Short mmCIF file of C-alpha atoms in Angstrom, two decimals:
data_model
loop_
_atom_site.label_atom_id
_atom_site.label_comp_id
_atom_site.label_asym_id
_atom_site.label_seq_id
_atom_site.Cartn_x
_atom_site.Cartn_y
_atom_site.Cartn_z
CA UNK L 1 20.39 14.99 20.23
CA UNK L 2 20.37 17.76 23.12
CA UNK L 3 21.68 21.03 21.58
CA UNK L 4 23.25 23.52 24.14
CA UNK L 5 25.03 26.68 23.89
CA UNK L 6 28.81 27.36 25.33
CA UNK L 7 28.72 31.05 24.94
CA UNK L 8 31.51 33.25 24.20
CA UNK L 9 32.93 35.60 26.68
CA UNK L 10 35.43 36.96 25.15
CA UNK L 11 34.88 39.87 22.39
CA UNK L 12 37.33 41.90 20.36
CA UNK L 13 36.17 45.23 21.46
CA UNK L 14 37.37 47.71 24.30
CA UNK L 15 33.85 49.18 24.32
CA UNK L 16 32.90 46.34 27.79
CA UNK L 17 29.24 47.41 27.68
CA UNK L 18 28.58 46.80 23.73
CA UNK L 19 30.14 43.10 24.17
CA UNK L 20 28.36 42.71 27.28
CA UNK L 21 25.44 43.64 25.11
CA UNK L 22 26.38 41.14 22.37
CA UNK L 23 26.03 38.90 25.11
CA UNK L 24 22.88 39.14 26.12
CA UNK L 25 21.35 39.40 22.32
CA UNK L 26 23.24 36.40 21.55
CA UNK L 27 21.71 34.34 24.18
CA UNK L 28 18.08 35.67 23.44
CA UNK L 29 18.61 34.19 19.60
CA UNK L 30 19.59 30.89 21.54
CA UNK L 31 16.29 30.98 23.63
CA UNK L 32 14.21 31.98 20.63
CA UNK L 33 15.57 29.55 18.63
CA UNK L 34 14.64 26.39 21.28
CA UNK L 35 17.97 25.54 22.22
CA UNK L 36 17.79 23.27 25.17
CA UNK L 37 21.16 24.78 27.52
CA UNK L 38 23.41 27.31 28.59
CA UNK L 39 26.81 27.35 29.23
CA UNK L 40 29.69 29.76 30.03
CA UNK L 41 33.24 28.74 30.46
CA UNK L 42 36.32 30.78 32.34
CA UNK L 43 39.64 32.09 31.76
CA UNK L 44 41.84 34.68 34.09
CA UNK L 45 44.55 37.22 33.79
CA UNK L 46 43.18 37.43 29.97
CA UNK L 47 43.11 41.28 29.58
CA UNK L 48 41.12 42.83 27.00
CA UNK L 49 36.74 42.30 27.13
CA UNK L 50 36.48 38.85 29.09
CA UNK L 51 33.46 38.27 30.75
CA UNK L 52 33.67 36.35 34.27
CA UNK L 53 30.73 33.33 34.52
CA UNK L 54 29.29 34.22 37.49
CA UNK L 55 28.13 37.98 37.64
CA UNK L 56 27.36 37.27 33.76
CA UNK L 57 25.48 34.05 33.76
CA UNK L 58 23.57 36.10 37.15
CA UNK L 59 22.52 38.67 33.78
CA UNK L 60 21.88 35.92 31.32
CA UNK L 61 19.06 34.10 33.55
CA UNK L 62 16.76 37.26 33.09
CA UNK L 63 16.91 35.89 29.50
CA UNK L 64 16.98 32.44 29.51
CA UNK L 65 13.86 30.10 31.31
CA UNK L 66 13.39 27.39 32.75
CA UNK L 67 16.17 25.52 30.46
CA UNK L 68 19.17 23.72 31.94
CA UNK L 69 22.44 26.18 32.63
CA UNK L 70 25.25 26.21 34.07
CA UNK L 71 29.08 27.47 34.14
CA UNK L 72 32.61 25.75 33.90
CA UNK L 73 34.92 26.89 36.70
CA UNK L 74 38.22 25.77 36.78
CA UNK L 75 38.71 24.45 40.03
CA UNK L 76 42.59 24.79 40.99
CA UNK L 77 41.97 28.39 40.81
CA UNK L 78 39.05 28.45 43.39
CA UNK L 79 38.18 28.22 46.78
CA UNK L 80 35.82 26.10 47.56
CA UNK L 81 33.70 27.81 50.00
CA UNK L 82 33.76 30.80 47.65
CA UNK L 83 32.59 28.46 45.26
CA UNK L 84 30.28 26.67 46.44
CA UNK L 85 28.57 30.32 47.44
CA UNK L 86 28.40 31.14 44.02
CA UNK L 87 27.55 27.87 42.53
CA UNK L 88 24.49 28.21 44.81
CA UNK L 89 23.31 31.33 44.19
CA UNK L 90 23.32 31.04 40.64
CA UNK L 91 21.24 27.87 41.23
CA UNK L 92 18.71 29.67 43.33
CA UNK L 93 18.10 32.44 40.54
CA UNK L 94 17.23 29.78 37.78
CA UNK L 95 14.42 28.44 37.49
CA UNK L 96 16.13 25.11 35.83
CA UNK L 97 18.74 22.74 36.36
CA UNK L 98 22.16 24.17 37.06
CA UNK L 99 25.08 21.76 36.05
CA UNK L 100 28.70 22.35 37.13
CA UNK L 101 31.41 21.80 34.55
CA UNK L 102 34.42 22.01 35.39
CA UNK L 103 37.97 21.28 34.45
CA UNK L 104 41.94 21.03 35.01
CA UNK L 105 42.74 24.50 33.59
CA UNK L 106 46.53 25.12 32.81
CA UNK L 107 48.49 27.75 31.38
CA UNK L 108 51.72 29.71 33.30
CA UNK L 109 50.18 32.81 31.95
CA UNK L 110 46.86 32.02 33.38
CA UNK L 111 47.65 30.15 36.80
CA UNK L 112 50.81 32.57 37.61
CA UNK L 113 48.23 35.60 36.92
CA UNK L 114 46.43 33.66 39.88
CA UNK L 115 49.09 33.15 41.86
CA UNK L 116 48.52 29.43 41.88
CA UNK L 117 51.23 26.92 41.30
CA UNK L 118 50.44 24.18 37.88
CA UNK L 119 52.23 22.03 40.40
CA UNK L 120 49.80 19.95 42.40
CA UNK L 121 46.54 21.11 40.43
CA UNK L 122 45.45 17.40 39.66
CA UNK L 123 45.34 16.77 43.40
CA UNK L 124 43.98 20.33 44.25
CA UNK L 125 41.31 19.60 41.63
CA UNK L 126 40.16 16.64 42.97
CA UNK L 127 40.06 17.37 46.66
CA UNK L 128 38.06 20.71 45.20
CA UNK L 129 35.71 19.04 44.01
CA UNK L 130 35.04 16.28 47.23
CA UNK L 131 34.78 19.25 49.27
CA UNK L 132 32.57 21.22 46.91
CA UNK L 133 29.74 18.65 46.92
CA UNK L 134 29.53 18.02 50.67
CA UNK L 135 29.18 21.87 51.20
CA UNK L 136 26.75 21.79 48.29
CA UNK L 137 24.78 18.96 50.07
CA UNK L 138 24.50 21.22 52.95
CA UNK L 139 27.57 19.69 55.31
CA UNK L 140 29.66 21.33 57.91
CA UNK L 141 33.42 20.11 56.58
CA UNK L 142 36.78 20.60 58.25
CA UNK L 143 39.81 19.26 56.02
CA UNK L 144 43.26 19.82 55.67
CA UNK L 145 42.71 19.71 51.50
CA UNK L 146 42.97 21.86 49.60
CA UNK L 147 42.97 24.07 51.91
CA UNK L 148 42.34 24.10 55.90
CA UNK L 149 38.87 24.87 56.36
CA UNK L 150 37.75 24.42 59.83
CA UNK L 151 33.58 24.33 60.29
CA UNK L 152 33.49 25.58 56.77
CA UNK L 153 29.30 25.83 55.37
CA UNK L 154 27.72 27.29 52.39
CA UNK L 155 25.22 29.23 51.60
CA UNK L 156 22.07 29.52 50.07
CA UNK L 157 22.17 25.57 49.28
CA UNK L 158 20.90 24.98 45.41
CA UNK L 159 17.28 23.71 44.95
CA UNK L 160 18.25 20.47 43.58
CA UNK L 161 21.27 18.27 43.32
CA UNK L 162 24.00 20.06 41.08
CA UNK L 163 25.28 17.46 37.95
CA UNK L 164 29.20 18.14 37.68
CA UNK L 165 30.14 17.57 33.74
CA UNK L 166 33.98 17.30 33.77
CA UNK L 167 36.42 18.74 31.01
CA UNK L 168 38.58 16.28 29.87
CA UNK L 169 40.82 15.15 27.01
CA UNK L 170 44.35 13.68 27.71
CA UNK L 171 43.55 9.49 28.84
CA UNK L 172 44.12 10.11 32.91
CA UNK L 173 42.00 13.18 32.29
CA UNK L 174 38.86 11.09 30.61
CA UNK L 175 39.38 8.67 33.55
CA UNK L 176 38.76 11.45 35.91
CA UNK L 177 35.96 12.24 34.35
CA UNK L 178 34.50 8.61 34.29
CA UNK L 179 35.17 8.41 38.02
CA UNK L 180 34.18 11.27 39.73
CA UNK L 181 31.93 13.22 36.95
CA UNK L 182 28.21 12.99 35.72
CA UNK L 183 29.11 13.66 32.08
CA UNK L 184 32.16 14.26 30.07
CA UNK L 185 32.81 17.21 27.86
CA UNK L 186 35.04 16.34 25.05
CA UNK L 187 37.29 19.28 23.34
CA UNK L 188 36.46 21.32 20.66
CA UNK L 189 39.53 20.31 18.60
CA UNK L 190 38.47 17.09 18.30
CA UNK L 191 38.27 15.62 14.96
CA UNK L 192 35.58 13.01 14.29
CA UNK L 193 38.04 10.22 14.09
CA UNK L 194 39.54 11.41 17.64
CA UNK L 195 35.91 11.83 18.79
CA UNK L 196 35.24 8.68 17.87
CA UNK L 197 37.87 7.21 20.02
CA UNK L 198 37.58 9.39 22.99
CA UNK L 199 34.23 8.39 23.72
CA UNK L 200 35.13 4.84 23.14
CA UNK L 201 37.83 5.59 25.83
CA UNK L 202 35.18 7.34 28.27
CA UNK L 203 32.71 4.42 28.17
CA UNK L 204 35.75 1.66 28.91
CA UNK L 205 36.94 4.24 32.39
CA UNK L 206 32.68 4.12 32.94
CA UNK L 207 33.61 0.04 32.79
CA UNK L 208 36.37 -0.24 34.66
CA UNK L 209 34.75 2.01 37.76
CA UNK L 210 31.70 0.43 37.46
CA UNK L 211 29.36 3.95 36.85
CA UNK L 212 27.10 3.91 34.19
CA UNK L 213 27.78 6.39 31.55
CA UNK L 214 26.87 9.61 31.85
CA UNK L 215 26.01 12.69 29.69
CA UNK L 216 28.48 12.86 26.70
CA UNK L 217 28.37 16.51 25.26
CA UNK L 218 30.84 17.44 23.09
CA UNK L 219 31.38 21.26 22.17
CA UNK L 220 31.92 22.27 18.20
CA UNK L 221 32.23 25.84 16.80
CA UNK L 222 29.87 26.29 13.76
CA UNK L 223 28.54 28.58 11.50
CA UNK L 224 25.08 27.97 9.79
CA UNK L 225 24.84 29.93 6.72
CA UNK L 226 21.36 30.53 4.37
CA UNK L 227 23.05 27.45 2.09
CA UNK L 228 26.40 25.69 2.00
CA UNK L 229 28.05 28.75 -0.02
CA UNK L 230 27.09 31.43 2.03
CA UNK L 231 28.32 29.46 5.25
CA UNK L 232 31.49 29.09 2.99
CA UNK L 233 31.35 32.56 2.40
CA UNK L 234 31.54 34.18 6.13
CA UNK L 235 33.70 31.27 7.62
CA UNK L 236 36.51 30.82 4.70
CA UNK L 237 38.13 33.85 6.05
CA UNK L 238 38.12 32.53 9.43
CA UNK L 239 38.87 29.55 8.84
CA UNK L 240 42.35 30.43 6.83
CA UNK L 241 43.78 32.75 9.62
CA UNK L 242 44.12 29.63 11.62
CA UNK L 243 40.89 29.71 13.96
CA UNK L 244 41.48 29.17 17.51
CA UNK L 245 43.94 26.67 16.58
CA UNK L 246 41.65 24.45 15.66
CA UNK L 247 41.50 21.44 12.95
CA UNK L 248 39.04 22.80 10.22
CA UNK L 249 37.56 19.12 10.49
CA UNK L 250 36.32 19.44 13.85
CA UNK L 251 34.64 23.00 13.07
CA UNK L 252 30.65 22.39 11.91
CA UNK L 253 30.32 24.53 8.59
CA UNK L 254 26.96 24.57 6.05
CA UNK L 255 23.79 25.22 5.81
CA UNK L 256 20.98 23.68 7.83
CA UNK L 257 20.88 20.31 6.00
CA UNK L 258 24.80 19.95 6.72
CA UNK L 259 24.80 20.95 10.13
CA UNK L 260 22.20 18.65 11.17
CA UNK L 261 24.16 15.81 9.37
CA UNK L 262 27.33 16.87 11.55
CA UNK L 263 25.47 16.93 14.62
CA UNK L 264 23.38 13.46 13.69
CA UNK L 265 26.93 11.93 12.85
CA UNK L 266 28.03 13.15 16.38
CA UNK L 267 24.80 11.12 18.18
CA UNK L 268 25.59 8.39 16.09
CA UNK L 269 29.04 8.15 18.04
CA UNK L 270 27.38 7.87 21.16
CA UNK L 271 27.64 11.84 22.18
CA UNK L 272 24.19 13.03 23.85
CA UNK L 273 24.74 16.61 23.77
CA UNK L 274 26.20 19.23 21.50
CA UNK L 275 27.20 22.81 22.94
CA UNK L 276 27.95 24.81 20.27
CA UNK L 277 29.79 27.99 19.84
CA UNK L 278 30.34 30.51 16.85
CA UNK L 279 33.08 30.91 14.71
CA UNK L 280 31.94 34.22 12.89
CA UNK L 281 32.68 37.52 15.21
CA UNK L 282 30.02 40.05 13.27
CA UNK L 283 26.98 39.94 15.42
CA UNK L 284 24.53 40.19 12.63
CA UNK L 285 25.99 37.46 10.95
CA UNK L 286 25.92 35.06 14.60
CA UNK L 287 22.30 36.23 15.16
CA UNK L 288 20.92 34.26 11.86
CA UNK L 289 23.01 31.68 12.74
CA UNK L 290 21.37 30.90 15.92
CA UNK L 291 17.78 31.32 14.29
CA UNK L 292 19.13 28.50 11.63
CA UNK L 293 20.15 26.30 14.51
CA UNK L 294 16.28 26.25 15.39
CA UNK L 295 15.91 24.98 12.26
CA UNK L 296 18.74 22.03 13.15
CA UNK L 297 16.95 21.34 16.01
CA UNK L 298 13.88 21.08 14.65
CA UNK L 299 15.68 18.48 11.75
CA UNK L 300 17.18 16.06 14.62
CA UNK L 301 13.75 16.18 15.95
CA UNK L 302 11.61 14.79 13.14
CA UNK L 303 14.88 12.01 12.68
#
């Protein structure tokens, strides 16, 4: 079981440097503790302390190795020249594999902030992405989708071939992904039972395609306490103001011996990789998380 990180980027505080510090302390724990990627993901028009991928991730690299990373972009909202530009840059400053995830997006608030129509995104997504990988691969491309590009290149071209993980969860969505993706990123809200059928979905679209399946990372918000009471103890709180929306069955909750459980359950589904983000917001209390998840790690290791 591959355990990455999908950081937060968005922080409750209207001091931008101390969460951009958080950040950066946050993703040392997640290097010391010998977690295996790194991931940001991407929102717009969100006011308050949001962090945008790029210029951040660009920070976070000084930190991390020689460890997989990578960023979701939502690609309705994008370019694609623009994008590939900073999909390869980012590439050239790690010393690693960078992997593109990417998704749908959605949201009036978020896509009329934009100035993009919801209308359409499906198609714009898709034609986003064709034209993202040939100027990633280094082609000249002139299309009339998404956008007319005439002679369009990119520049500097990664080091190696960029993986594209797709976001997906509705059924046409998960087909998406099994067509046109590398891997397949289920939702957070899932609850095992729905996990449990969603990848059962993804490997039938894999099937009918004829693609072999590909990474199957699912993301879960935890909390790793010192035992199963003190996990109980920061996260109960949480948990009862309705977190994120979230089913408090698909949340990952205990101390070390439960978590690993959660996550072993999760390979025994078929998922490869785990991205995990935390629930708590005192920094403290998300810093000895992340040294416990070492400790998971090392428990799915010896398994």
């Amino acid at each position: 079981m591959h355990i990455g990180v999908s950081e937060r980027s968005g922080y409750g505080t209207t001091d931008a440097r101390a969460g951009a510090r958080w950040m950066v302390e946050r993703v040392r724990a997640a290097r010391d503790a010998g977690l295996q990627s790194l991931f940001l993901g991407e929102h717009h028009g969100t006011g308050g302390t949001y962090y945008q991928s790029a210029p951040m991730l660009g920070r976070l690299l000084a930190e991390w190795g020689e460890r997989p990373v990578g960023a979701l972009f939502l690609l309705p909202l994008w370019h694609p020249v623009t994008l590939a530009e900073q999909v390869g840059t980012l590439a050239s400053l790690t010393r690693g594999r960078f992997i593109l995830q990417c998704a749908l997006g959605g949201g009036d608030d978020q896509f009329g902030a934009m100035g993009v129509p919801l209308r359409g995104r499906v198609a714009r997504f898709e034609s986003t992405l064709a034209v993202l990988r040939r100027l990633l691969a280094g082609e000249e491309v002139t299309t009339d989708e998404p956008l007319p590009l005439r002679s369009a290149r990119s520049g500097p071209l990664p080091p190696e071939p960029v993986d594209v993980w797709i976001g997906a969860s509705a059924p046409a969505a998960i087909e998406r992904a099994a067509r046109l993706g590398e891997g397949w990123i289920a939702a957070p809200r899932l609850t095992p039972a729905q996990a449990a059928r969603q990848i059962e979905q993804y490997r039938e679209s894999c099937a009918t395609h004829g693609r072999p399946v590909g990474v199957t990372a699912i993301r879960r918000d935890v909390h790793v306490g010192s035992d199963p009471a003190d996990a109980r103890r920061v996260t109960d709180p949480i948990v009862s103001a309705g977190y994120r929306g979230l089913a408090p069955e698909s949340l990952v909750i205990g101390g070390v011996a439960q978590v690993s459980q959660a996550f072993a359950d999760l390979g025994d589904l078929g998922y490869s990789h785990v991205l995990v983000r935390h629930l708590a917001d005192d920094q403290r209390q998300v810093l000895e998380s992340y040294q416990r998840l070492g400790a998971v790690a090392c428990d799915l290791a010896r398994r």
